[in-house]
Amino acid sequence: MRTQSKTLLLAMAAAACLGLAPAAILGASAAQAAPPSAKDFSRYAALSDVVVSPDGQHIAGLISTDGEERLLAIWETAHPDRQPFVIGSRHMRLMSVEFVKNDRLAIVVQQTLTVGSMKGHLQKIYITDLKGQDWKPALPEERAASDYAELEKQTGNPAILSRLPGDPQHILVMDTSTDGEGDIYRANIYTGTAERVERGSEKFGDLQADAKGEIRAKIQLDYEDGKAVYIQWIKNPKGQWEPHFRSYFKDRNLFGVAGFSDDPNIVYVAGRQPGADKAGIYVYDITAKKIVEPAFEHKLFDAGGIVADSSDRLLGFRYNGARNNIYWVDPQLEAMDKGVRAALGVKTTPLAWTDPGTGQKAKINVPDGADLSVVSWSDDHSSIIVLKSGPKEPGDYYLFTKDGKLSLLGKERPWLKPEVLGDTRLVQYTARDGLVVPGFLTTPPASAGAGPYPTIILPHGGPWSRDSLDWDPGGWTQYFASRGYAVLQPQFRGSEGWGRKLWTAGDNEWGQKMQDDKDDGAKWLIDQKIADPKRIAMFGYSYGGYSALAASIRPNGIYQCAVSGAGGSLADMKRVTGDSRTMREYQRPFVDGLDAIQHAGEAKIPIFLYHGERDTNVDIKDSRRFIAGLKAANKPYKWLEIKDMGHPYLTMTPAMMETQLVEIEKFFQNECKPGGL
């Protein structure tokens, strides 16, 4: 590690984080030509991961002055306009930052790791002071007996369970490495020593600690009559462990602890009540072993969890609306949220909504452009970091202080101008079998004129995942919208976070009804005069990449071409879910349908496949097998292997993200169809 101070870098960093014009940072013209370049979307944000210390005296965040390297910046909360102290890393990429004590930060770093033929990415957590002079791993490290053993050992990153707010020197850390077996340690962040306080085991996992650092909840994985069962154990007020909820994996309704309260006999549990489509949060009496009452239920959306302070005092509830929302129960934070929204002009607009699970019709309020998120606060709430962001606004960080002052700390991407980006809205359409399917539709900026537009159907990964009405971190959505494309992100059956019916409707429907939902979205756009029926493509990554492979062989004639990023095979997904004891019953029974790779020779449209060389989630051999089938049938394709790229975003450098955008656009323009898409 190295420290950068008293150099031009400090001034540049301060300028970037105060949201000054790009010319002050990049030496470029402040007038941004439309559309923005691929580099504008892919370079590291000028400011990200902003957090405030427990005592509210300091602010930390990741900054980038050149778009290619992240640095750690520290400000005094009382003087956020002054130059920050900046810390960099020679060999490892800085990924995230959080305060664990007032004067200590936990930094997640990453680098590539190669041992023989095994390639991957190594992540570690280091603890450092506010000057970057003292670096220690979160847990003491011991070198493994061999390089291969070392690679296996390091695949699990230590997890910080609690910063132990009442303990001035220690934090609680779980060893998740291969040979760590989930052991819990009380780690001294000043001396670098650690003592084990609880031994992990294969029998128990998902250990949870309360605000005092006491392990009070854990999950047992067991079998009953050959069926995998999920058992929630809770420590009662007398300090005794007892089993509480028993949930079968095949039912996919795992009731468990969502958080603790300041009453040792009360915890909050999350799950779906019998027959319910939406998950809720409930008050649970440990001694009586019963649910007392609902703590939070939303008729239209799944509850996502609780928000609590450092003493386990309840502050609010999360739920999965158009984006990840918080319903505040703390009056101070509720008032702050309301006041900051008014000050920043954050508004909502009513939308007619049909619940995919129940068919209930209602009016919901969705963000009108940007929305507000509370991302960090001091223990006494005297300093609060809020983020204003939306589908066409990457994010502005503000500091709210107890005197009611609201100060702009900086912008994530000040060089991107909203007027050259597309407008995104939450939509719904009806699939051919009557299922209501949500989606996020981004249309080009006004300068593109009226539709119909060339259109991209962009399914998310997972598939047990979902999109949100927020900034797309991959840059894919707005990059193409700014170039005149309409982009639909269908929340097809199998998507999680919209209720049980939509989620389970995707069971064993890979490449079948799940694919119909995407095609029906394209047809809906044609009917709405938004999509040009002769200029539609599918592009997706991970499961979305699989969807693009499936789109290329289905005989529907909707798409002119397809782009598959890290698209896997159905056989590989079955293998991966079958390798895990729990996933064999939790997900494996619901993975079936069309294995596109087996039918590659039936491709009916040009297809572009790309894959990361270090992808440990989806084997690059899957893409190569599809190409082999295309070659054998003499079908057109484009192939790109991206050196050193893994599977998730966090393994992708700005250059890798830029390459994806540029090469996909080239394919659309030159190889999708005569005259381009």
XYZ file of C-alpha atoms in Angstrom:
677
model
C 0.000 0.000 0.000
C 1.079 3.578 -0.505
C -0.074 6.973 0.660
C -0.524 9.935 -1.680
C -0.479 13.375 -0.072
C 0.375 17.013 -0.766
C 0.325 16.509 -4.501
C -1.727 17.639 -7.457
C -3.694 14.430 -6.963
C -5.353 15.885 -3.878
C -6.607 18.922 -5.714
C -7.882 16.819 -8.583
C -9.624 14.438 -6.182
C -11.285 17.285 -4.339
C -12.456 18.808 -7.603
C -13.877 15.496 -8.770
C -15.725 14.855 -5.532
C -17.180 18.348 -5.366
C -18.819 17.746 -8.727
C -16.839 20.325 -10.677
C -16.875 20.335 -14.462
C -15.107 17.429 -16.170
C -12.617 19.866 -17.674
C -11.220 20.437 -14.190
C -10.454 16.734 -13.933
C -9.958 15.448 -17.421
C -8.716 18.444 -19.316
C -11.647 18.046 -21.683
C -14.280 20.475 -22.841
C -17.049 21.063 -20.302
C -19.558 20.861 -23.119
C -20.392 17.170 -23.445
C -21.223 16.120 -26.965
C -24.108 13.701 -27.336
C -24.126 10.791 -27.084
C -21.618 10.087 -24.317
C -18.760 7.748 -25.153
C -18.381 4.179 -23.938
C -15.603 5.407 -21.645
C -17.995 7.902 -20.057
C -20.207 5.014 -18.926
C -17.496 2.522 -18.045
C -14.840 4.578 -16.251
C -14.823 4.474 -12.460
C -17.109 6.965 -10.779
C -15.555 10.183 -9.524
C -17.106 9.422 -6.127
C -18.722 6.271 -4.736
C -19.178 4.211 -1.558
C -19.519 7.237 0.716
C -19.812 6.463 4.446
C -19.659 8.446 7.688
C -17.858 7.399 10.886
C -19.828 6.243 13.952
C -19.000 9.485 15.785
C -19.861 11.578 12.723
C -16.426 13.230 12.606
C -15.136 11.802 9.310
C -16.380 10.835 5.866
C -14.752 8.229 3.650
C -15.361 7.321 0.047
C -13.788 5.937 -3.094
C -12.720 8.467 -5.689
C -11.179 8.284 -9.139
C -9.380 11.085 -10.922
C -8.527 9.244 -14.124
C -11.382 6.743 -14.343
C -8.974 3.808 -14.216
C -7.853 3.661 -10.576
C -9.822 4.013 -7.365
C -8.368 5.848 -4.384
C -9.598 6.118 -0.820
C -10.405 9.652 0.329
C -10.983 10.832 3.921
C -12.655 14.145 4.796
C -13.409 15.868 8.080
C -17.177 16.125 8.337
C -16.892 19.682 9.606
C -14.928 20.655 6.479
C -16.111 18.580 3.508
C -15.006 21.362 1.140
C -11.359 20.938 2.098
C -8.952 18.641 0.288
C -9.311 15.032 1.423
C -6.473 12.836 2.540
C -5.979 10.278 -0.230
C -4.778 6.676 0.020
C -4.016 4.408 -2.937
C -2.968 0.822 -3.598
C -0.130 -0.336 -5.837
C -1.252 -3.824 -6.720
C -4.872 -4.322 -5.670
C -8.110 -2.659 -6.751
C -10.073 -0.907 -4.011
C -13.635 -2.240 -4.096
C -15.481 -0.872 -1.063
C -15.008 0.877 2.274
C -16.772 1.011 5.646
C -15.983 2.348 9.103
C -15.541 -0.275 11.813
C -14.379 2.216 14.468
C -14.114 5.981 14.496
C -10.462 5.780 13.435
C -10.415 2.483 11.521
C -11.713 1.504 8.092
C -12.384 -1.903 6.541
C -11.285 -1.921 2.901
C -12.193 -4.681 0.441
C -9.461 -5.078 -2.184
C -9.166 -7.351 -5.206
C -6.557 -8.711 -7.583
C -6.272 -11.509 -10.133
C -4.825 -14.817 -8.960
C -3.434 -17.621 -11.119
C -2.249 -20.977 -9.826
C -1.379 -23.433 -12.573
C -4.386 -23.648 -14.844
C -6.706 -22.232 -12.192
C -7.610 -18.583 -12.743
C -9.746 -16.388 -10.581
C -9.965 -13.207 -8.530
C -8.774 -12.825 -4.958
C -10.562 -10.543 -2.498
C -9.390 -9.604 0.970
C -10.481 -7.277 3.752
C -7.854 -5.027 5.286
C -8.206 -2.757 8.292
C -6.393 0.571 8.141
C -6.209 3.869 9.979
C -7.329 7.200 8.542
C -3.846 7.931 7.169
C -3.286 4.540 5.576
C -0.150 3.963 7.635
C -1.169 0.729 9.370
C -2.651 -2.104 7.294
C -3.758 -5.401 8.814
C -5.879 -8.246 7.407
C -9.266 -8.608 9.062
C -8.041 -11.971 10.374
C -4.434 -13.122 10.886
C -3.256 -15.011 7.812
C -1.368 -18.265 7.603
C 0.164 -19.441 4.359
C -1.354 -22.674 3.040
C 0.799 -25.716 2.386
C 0.577 -25.380 -1.413
C -0.376 -22.806 -4.022
C -3.510 -24.757 -4.916
C -4.494 -24.939 -1.262
C -3.856 -21.216 -0.974
C -6.159 -20.512 -3.906
C -8.887 -22.625 -2.346
C -8.333 -21.011 1.046
C -8.602 -17.482 -0.302
C -11.808 -18.028 -2.258
C -13.730 -17.215 0.912
C -13.462 -13.613 2.077
C -13.759 -12.963 5.851
C -17.135 -11.444 6.688
C -17.536 -8.726 9.313
C -20.525 -9.756 11.436
C -20.428 -6.814 13.819
C -18.280 -3.761 14.427
C -19.043 -4.234 18.158
C -19.985 -0.615 18.854
C -19.595 -1.090 22.605
C -16.077 -2.519 22.312
C -13.332 0.062 21.625
C -10.830 -2.370 20.082
C -12.554 -5.405 18.594
C -14.841 -6.436 15.761
C -16.567 -9.750 15.110
C -15.331 -11.602 12.004
C -16.388 -14.868 10.379
C -13.756 -16.929 8.585
C -15.462 -18.069 5.367
C -12.374 -19.604 3.734
C -12.419 -23.258 2.730
C -10.678 -24.413 5.901
C -12.239 -21.770 8.144
C -15.582 -23.599 8.378
C -17.399 -20.479 9.496
C -15.483 -19.971 12.746
C -16.275 -16.676 14.499
C -13.418 -14.548 15.839
C -13.201 -11.521 18.086
C -10.500 -9.625 16.212
C -8.414 -6.803 17.692
C -8.069 -4.323 14.842
C -5.168 -2.508 16.519
C -2.918 -5.464 17.336
C -3.985 -7.759 14.499
C -4.688 -10.637 16.888
C -7.897 -12.655 17.093
C -9.496 -15.210 19.384
C -12.109 -17.701 18.301
C -15.383 -17.222 20.163
C -17.503 -19.775 18.342
C -16.590 -22.749 16.219
C -18.327 -23.153 12.882
C -19.596 -26.421 11.495
C -21.077 -27.940 8.383
C -24.302 -28.426 10.308
C -24.942 -24.735 11.024
C -24.563 -21.599 8.947
C -25.856 -18.029 8.502
C -24.839 -17.018 12.023
C -26.246 -13.647 13.091
C -25.004 -11.378 15.870
C -26.947 -8.728 17.739
C -25.660 -5.222 18.434
C -23.668 -6.462 21.432
C -21.875 -9.018 19.289
C -23.628 -12.063 20.745
C -24.433 -14.824 18.248
C -28.171 -15.277 18.670
C -29.398 -16.889 15.453
C -28.132 -19.644 13.168
C -29.475 -21.967 10.513
C -29.334 -25.760 10.601
C -29.433 -27.654 7.321
C -30.829 -31.140 7.818
C -32.808 -33.875 6.116
C -36.159 -35.337 7.103
C -37.461 -38.333 5.135
C -34.887 -37.485 2.486
C -36.071 -33.889 2.120
C -33.827 -30.927 2.895
C -35.118 -28.808 5.758
C -34.093 -25.332 6.890
C -34.273 -24.926 10.677
C -33.948 -21.527 12.314
C -32.281 -21.732 15.746
C -32.579 -18.783 18.129
C -30.873 -18.228 21.480
C -33.519 -17.472 24.090
C -33.159 -14.818 26.843
C -31.698 -17.494 29.149
C -28.859 -18.113 26.710
C -30.146 -21.488 25.493
C -30.340 -22.486 21.817
C -33.728 -23.707 20.584
C -35.117 -24.649 17.145
C -37.980 -22.477 15.921
C -39.018 -22.347 12.273
C -38.767 -25.442 10.078
C -38.974 -24.784 6.334
C -38.582 -27.256 3.495
C -36.304 -26.100 0.702
C -38.652 -27.457 -1.941
C -41.354 -25.045 -0.716
C -39.011 -22.036 -1.138
C -40.501 -20.179 1.798
C -37.654 -20.060 4.280
C -38.878 -18.318 7.430
C -36.000 -16.857 9.423
C -34.639 -14.051 11.576
C -34.532 -10.679 9.805
C -33.089 -8.775 12.766
C -32.995 -8.253 16.508
C -34.728 -5.727 18.721
C -33.705 -3.968 21.924
C -35.912 -6.490 23.763
C -33.962 -9.778 24.225
C -37.193 -11.772 23.903
C -38.301 -10.206 20.615
C -36.834 -10.707 17.153
C -38.123 -9.830 13.704
C -38.692 -12.720 11.323
C -39.297 -12.660 7.574
C -41.227 -14.996 5.317
C -44.560 -15.637 3.638
C -47.581 -16.547 5.700
C -49.507 -19.631 4.431
C -51.183 -18.803 1.116
C -49.599 -15.353 0.886
C -47.980 -14.122 -2.317
C -45.865 -11.447 -0.628
C -43.207 -11.814 2.062
C -43.663 -9.817 5.275
C -41.801 -8.943 8.475
C -43.269 -10.153 11.780
C -42.740 -9.590 15.503
C -41.746 -12.902 17.066
C -41.862 -13.862 20.759
C -38.916 -16.200 21.391
C -40.108 -17.620 24.704
C -43.683 -18.201 23.524
C -42.426 -19.402 20.122
C -45.113 -17.535 18.239
C -45.628 -14.610 15.892
C -47.144 -11.777 17.885
C -48.217 -9.487 15.065
C -47.176 -8.233 11.639
C -44.425 -5.637 11.883
C -44.587 -4.725 8.192
C -46.576 -6.075 5.264
C -47.093 -4.505 1.855
C -50.093 -5.636 -0.165
C -48.294 -5.234 -3.499
C -44.591 -5.831 -2.851
C -42.293 -8.168 -0.922
C -40.842 -6.916 2.350
C -37.057 -6.930 2.117
C -35.787 -6.630 5.699
C -35.384 -4.236 8.599
C -33.248 -1.151 9.184
C -31.843 -0.810 12.701
C -29.276 1.341 14.459
C -26.139 0.263 16.338
C -28.187 -0.645 19.419
C -30.743 -2.765 17.483
C -33.366 -0.029 17.729
C -35.814 -0.341 14.825
C -35.597 2.504 12.296
C -37.559 1.217 9.316
C -38.456 -1.577 6.922
C -37.169 -2.299 3.429
C -39.476 -3.427 0.641
C -39.066 -4.229 -3.050
C -41.131 -1.641 -4.884
C -40.062 -0.050 -8.143
C -36.705 0.097 -6.367
C -35.438 -0.844 -2.909
C -37.529 1.433 -0.697
C -37.514 2.138 3.043
C -40.600 2.756 5.147
C -39.309 4.764 8.112
C -40.725 4.259 11.601
C -38.098 6.458 13.249
C -39.633 9.974 13.377
C -36.286 11.774 13.047
C -35.263 9.877 9.926
C -38.772 10.102 8.505
C -38.714 13.892 8.925
C -35.197 14.098 7.475
C -36.223 11.998 4.491
C -39.266 14.159 3.828
C -37.336 17.416 4.206
C -34.425 16.371 1.990
C -36.806 15.169 -0.700
C -38.470 18.557 -0.744
C -35.140 20.399 -0.776
C -33.789 18.314 -3.683
C -37.008 18.320 -5.681
C -37.519 14.561 -5.442
C -41.064 13.766 -6.524
C -43.277 10.779 -7.235
C -45.965 10.192 -9.806
C -49.029 7.900 -9.549
C -49.102 4.744 -11.659
C -51.940 2.306 -12.264
C -50.669 -1.108 -11.136
C -51.905 -4.676 -11.393
C -50.308 -7.045 -8.912
C -48.860 -10.030 -10.846
C -49.594 -12.328 -7.924
C -53.158 -11.475 -6.965
C -54.526 -9.431 -9.853
C -55.324 -6.628 -7.398
C -55.476 -3.221 -9.081
C -54.173 -0.148 -7.277
C -52.455 3.178 -7.674
C -48.834 3.230 -6.608
C -46.404 6.124 -6.388
C -43.168 5.677 -8.310
C -40.158 8.006 -8.465
C -40.466 10.738 -11.051
C -36.867 10.591 -12.237
C -34.491 10.415 -9.273
C -35.196 9.037 -5.813
C -33.521 9.331 -2.426
C -31.551 6.694 -0.480
C -30.081 7.006 3.006
C -26.741 5.208 2.702
C -24.899 5.922 5.981
C -25.370 7.690 9.304
C -23.499 8.337 12.523
C -24.638 6.574 15.676
C -26.408 9.678 16.972
C -27.795 10.602 13.526
C -25.994 13.952 13.663
C -24.415 13.245 10.258
C -26.304 11.421 7.520
C -25.185 10.594 3.978
C -27.976 10.580 1.387
C -27.786 9.628 -2.271
C -30.013 11.089 -4.957
C -30.040 8.776 -7.966
C -32.227 7.439 -10.717
C -32.189 5.694 -14.098
C -30.719 8.781 -15.788
C -28.890 10.206 -12.767
C -25.897 8.097 -11.619
C -25.919 9.659 -8.161
C -25.290 12.796 -6.115
C -24.025 12.421 -2.528
C -25.181 14.880 0.140
C -24.306 15.399 3.788
C -27.203 16.215 6.109
C -26.220 17.470 9.572
C -28.154 17.911 12.813
C -28.430 21.667 12.271
C -30.525 20.981 9.170
C -27.769 21.847 6.710
C -27.661 19.933 3.430
C -24.361 19.990 1.514
C -23.438 18.431 -1.830
C -20.420 16.188 -1.337
C -20.027 15.207 -4.958
C -21.414 13.516 -8.039
C -20.673 9.999 -9.192
C -20.463 10.872 -12.884
C -20.599 14.663 -13.339
C -19.611 14.314 -17.005
C -22.915 12.587 -17.886
C -25.729 15.022 -18.624
C -29.304 13.802 -18.027
C -30.638 15.542 -21.135
C -28.689 13.198 -23.438
C -29.910 10.068 -21.624
C -33.156 8.135 -21.914
C -36.247 8.227 -19.722
C -37.065 5.034 -17.807
C -40.465 4.047 -16.483
C -42.064 1.050 -14.831
C -44.483 -0.704 -17.208
C -46.593 -3.847 -17.374
C -47.807 -6.038 -20.192
C -49.765 -9.275 -20.432
C -48.077 -12.493 -21.539
C -49.822 -14.853 -23.950
C -51.138 -17.010 -21.091
C -52.529 -14.017 -19.187
C -49.734 -13.536 -16.650
C -49.026 -9.869 -15.900
C -45.322 -9.146 -16.438
C -43.622 -6.010 -15.061
C -40.821 -4.331 -16.967
C -38.605 -1.273 -17.082
C -38.768 0.619 -20.375
C -36.110 3.137 -21.330
C -36.817 5.289 -24.375
C -34.288 7.525 -26.159
C -33.872 11.220 -25.315
C -36.090 13.770 -27.046
C -33.349 14.516 -29.566
C -33.914 11.053 -31.080
C -37.379 12.060 -32.249
C -40.518 9.957 -32.190
C -40.563 6.173 -32.462
C -40.726 3.438 -33.510
C -37.118 2.881 -32.420
C -34.556 0.158 -32.874
C -35.082 -1.902 -29.727
C -33.098 -4.123 -27.367
C -34.760 -6.677 -25.099
C -32.401 -6.867 -22.093
C -33.250 -9.699 -19.629
C -31.488 -9.692 -16.264
C -29.244 -12.432 -14.873
C -30.083 -14.910 -12.151
C -32.705 -15.773 -13.191
C -33.835 -15.503 -9.552
C -33.153 -11.782 -9.521
C -34.777 -8.552 -10.697
C -34.073 -5.085 -12.040
C -34.830 -1.786 -10.340
C -35.813 1.775 -11.204
C -32.292 3.038 -10.601
C -29.004 3.676 -12.373
C -27.748 0.687 -14.364
C -24.205 0.040 -13.044
C -23.257 -1.793 -16.243
C -24.036 1.285 -18.315
C -25.775 -0.946 -20.868
C -29.252 0.593 -20.670
C -28.350 4.248 -21.029
C -25.468 3.685 -23.431
C -27.869 2.341 -26.030
C -30.752 4.664 -25.123
C -28.454 7.644 -25.702
C -27.821 6.233 -29.189
C -31.481 6.074 -30.129
C -32.446 2.579 -28.963
C -35.439 1.696 -26.814
C -34.487 -0.825 -24.109
C -36.924 -3.125 -22.303
C -35.861 -4.984 -19.162
C -38.623 -7.600 -18.758
C -39.256 -8.977 -15.274
C -40.148 -12.355 -16.764
C -41.571 -15.275 -14.796
C -38.809 -16.641 -12.605
C -37.863 -13.107 -11.504
C -37.655 -12.794 -7.726
C -38.857 -9.841 -5.670
C -42.291 -9.390 -7.284
C -44.135 -12.032 -5.266
C -44.319 -15.803 -5.179
C -46.589 -16.338 -8.213
C -44.336 -14.570 -10.710
C -41.244 -16.191 -9.182
C -42.487 -19.789 -9.243
C -44.188 -19.433 -12.640
C -40.698 -19.791 -14.122
C -40.137 -23.262 -12.678
C -38.734 -25.595 -15.373
C -39.568 -23.067 -18.081
C -36.084 -22.090 -19.216
C -36.235 -21.162 -22.888
C -39.976 -21.842 -22.889
C -42.567 -19.708 -21.042
C -39.759 -17.649 -19.513
C -38.659 -16.914 -23.070
C -42.250 -16.261 -24.182
C -42.435 -13.445 -21.652
C -39.463 -11.713 -23.294
C -40.894 -12.212 -26.776
C -44.305 -10.975 -25.630
C -42.602 -7.851 -24.296
C -41.151 -7.230 -27.752
C -44.576 -7.728 -29.337
C -46.128 -5.331 -26.830
C -43.558 -2.692 -27.770
C -44.430 -3.174 -31.441
C -48.138 -2.731 -30.661
C -47.322 0.420 -28.695
C -45.468 1.836 -31.736
C -42.308 1.995 -29.647
C -40.319 -0.813 -31.307
C -39.585 -1.039 -35.008
C -40.519 -4.664 -35.827
C -37.633 -4.888 -38.306
C -35.010 -3.674 -35.818
C -35.198 -5.702 -32.587
C -32.334 -7.544 -30.878
C -31.885 -9.424 -27.616
C -28.870 -8.800 -25.429
C -28.243 -10.315 -22.017
C -25.518 -11.312 -19.599
C -25.273 -14.484 -17.482
C -28.815 -15.931 -17.449
C -29.614 -13.063 -19.815
C -26.827 -14.426 -22.022
C -28.517 -17.831 -21.977
C -31.745 -16.062 -23.018
C -29.950 -14.546 -26.003
C -28.742 -18.005 -27.034
C -32.306 -19.309 -26.768
C -33.605 -16.331 -28.768
C -31.234 -17.159 -31.617
C -32.713 -20.632 -32.147
C -36.431 -20.090 -31.470
C -38.450 -19.928 -34.680
C -40.354 -16.726 -33.961
C -38.743 -14.212 -36.317
C -38.877 -11.395 -33.756
C -35.158 -10.666 -33.424
C -32.711 -9.600 -36.104
C -29.711 -10.666 -33.987
C -28.658 -11.550 -30.445
C -25.770 -10.815 -28.064
C -24.847 -13.306 -25.338
C -22.495 -12.265 -22.539
C -21.303 -15.228 -20.435
C -24.307 -17.259 -21.501
C -24.359 -20.642 -19.829
C -25.920 -23.965 -20.663
C -28.881 -25.551 -18.964
C -26.734 -28.616 -18.318
C -24.114 -26.502 -16.537
C -26.771 -24.800 -14.400
C -28.104 -28.217 -13.426
C -24.600 -29.343 -12.535
C -23.832 -26.246 -10.460
C -27.092 -26.435 -8.519
C -26.671 -30.184 -8.167
C -23.205 -29.851 -6.637
C -24.612 -28.054 -3.605
C -26.388 -30.055 -0.936
C -28.987 -27.351 -0.387
C -29.363 -26.179 -3.994
C -30.213 -29.712 -5.070
C -33.610 -29.131 -3.486
C -33.839 -25.342 -3.396
C -33.229 -24.578 -7.081
C -32.123 -27.666 -8.998
C -35.660 -29.200 -9.275
C -36.854 -26.017 -11.004
C -34.076 -25.741 -13.618
C -35.269 -27.392 -16.808
C -36.440 -26.595 -20.286
C -34.472 -25.808 -23.447
C -30.718 -26.369 -23.494
C -29.820 -23.902 -26.235
C -26.266 -25.178 -26.607
C -27.540 -28.550 -27.801
C -29.335 -26.758 -30.653
C -26.714 -24.197 -31.648
C -26.742 -25.404 -35.253
C -30.390 -24.300 -35.496
C -29.512 -20.619 -34.974
C -31.563 -18.473 -37.321
C -29.991 -15.059 -36.734
C -26.458 -13.684 -36.355
C -25.168 -13.872 -32.792
C -22.284 -12.281 -30.887
C -20.892 -14.208 -27.913
C -18.383 -12.831 -25.408
C -17.041 -14.278 -22.182
C -14.494 -13.454 -19.490
C -11.339 -15.551 -19.394
C -11.501 -15.806 -15.573
C -15.204 -16.541 -15.255
C -15.645 -18.995 -12.376
C -19.465 -18.739 -12.343
C -20.251 -19.759 -15.917
C -17.668 -21.924 -17.652
C -16.295 -20.265 -20.787
C -16.493 -23.703 -22.371
C -20.270 -23.224 -22.633
C -19.823 -20.318 -25.042
C -17.189 -22.246 -26.960
C -19.512 -25.239 -27.304
C -22.213 -23.024 -28.765
C -19.692 -21.616 -31.236
C -18.657 -25.121 -32.214
C -22.270 -25.867 -33.085
C -22.513 -22.670 -35.129
C -19.322 -23.509 -37.007
C -20.494 -27.007 -37.803
C -23.710 -25.598 -39.294
C -21.885 -22.744 -41.064
C -23.915 -20.107 -39.177
C -22.737 -16.467 -38.730
C -21.326 -15.404 -35.383
C -18.859 -13.104 -33.640
C -16.712 -14.214 -30.680
C -14.756 -12.220 -28.077
C -12.811 -13.559 -25.107
C -11.989 -10.804 -22.612
C -8.684 -11.411 -20.869
C -8.696 -11.426 -17.039
C -12.452 -10.726 -16.795
C -14.499 -12.726 -14.311
C -18.266 -13.052 -14.097
C -19.693 -10.353 -11.776
C -19.329 -6.587 -12.231
C -16.774 -6.372 -9.461
C -14.275 -8.361 -11.536
C -14.572 -5.994 -14.502
C -12.180 -3.111 -14.999
C -13.310 0.054 -16.801
C -11.465 -1.119 -19.911
C -13.395 -4.399 -19.881
C -16.730 -2.607 -19.534
C -15.782 -0.200 -22.320
C -14.826 -3.095 -24.583
C -18.238 -4.695 -24.089
C -20.130 -1.535 -25.009
C -18.000 -0.767 -28.044
C -18.026 -4.287 -29.445
C -21.767 -4.787 -28.944
C -22.490 -1.514 -30.717
C -20.193 -2.497 -33.605
C -22.043 -5.779 -33.929
C -25.423 -4.060 -34.001
C -24.219 -1.613 -36.649
C -22.274 -3.958 -38.894
C -23.288 -7.595 -38.434
C -26.805 -7.686 -37.042
C -28.534 -7.194 -40.389
C -27.904 -5.353 -43.663
C -27.817 -1.646 -42.894
C -27.384 -2.251 -39.182
C -29.914 -2.499 -36.370
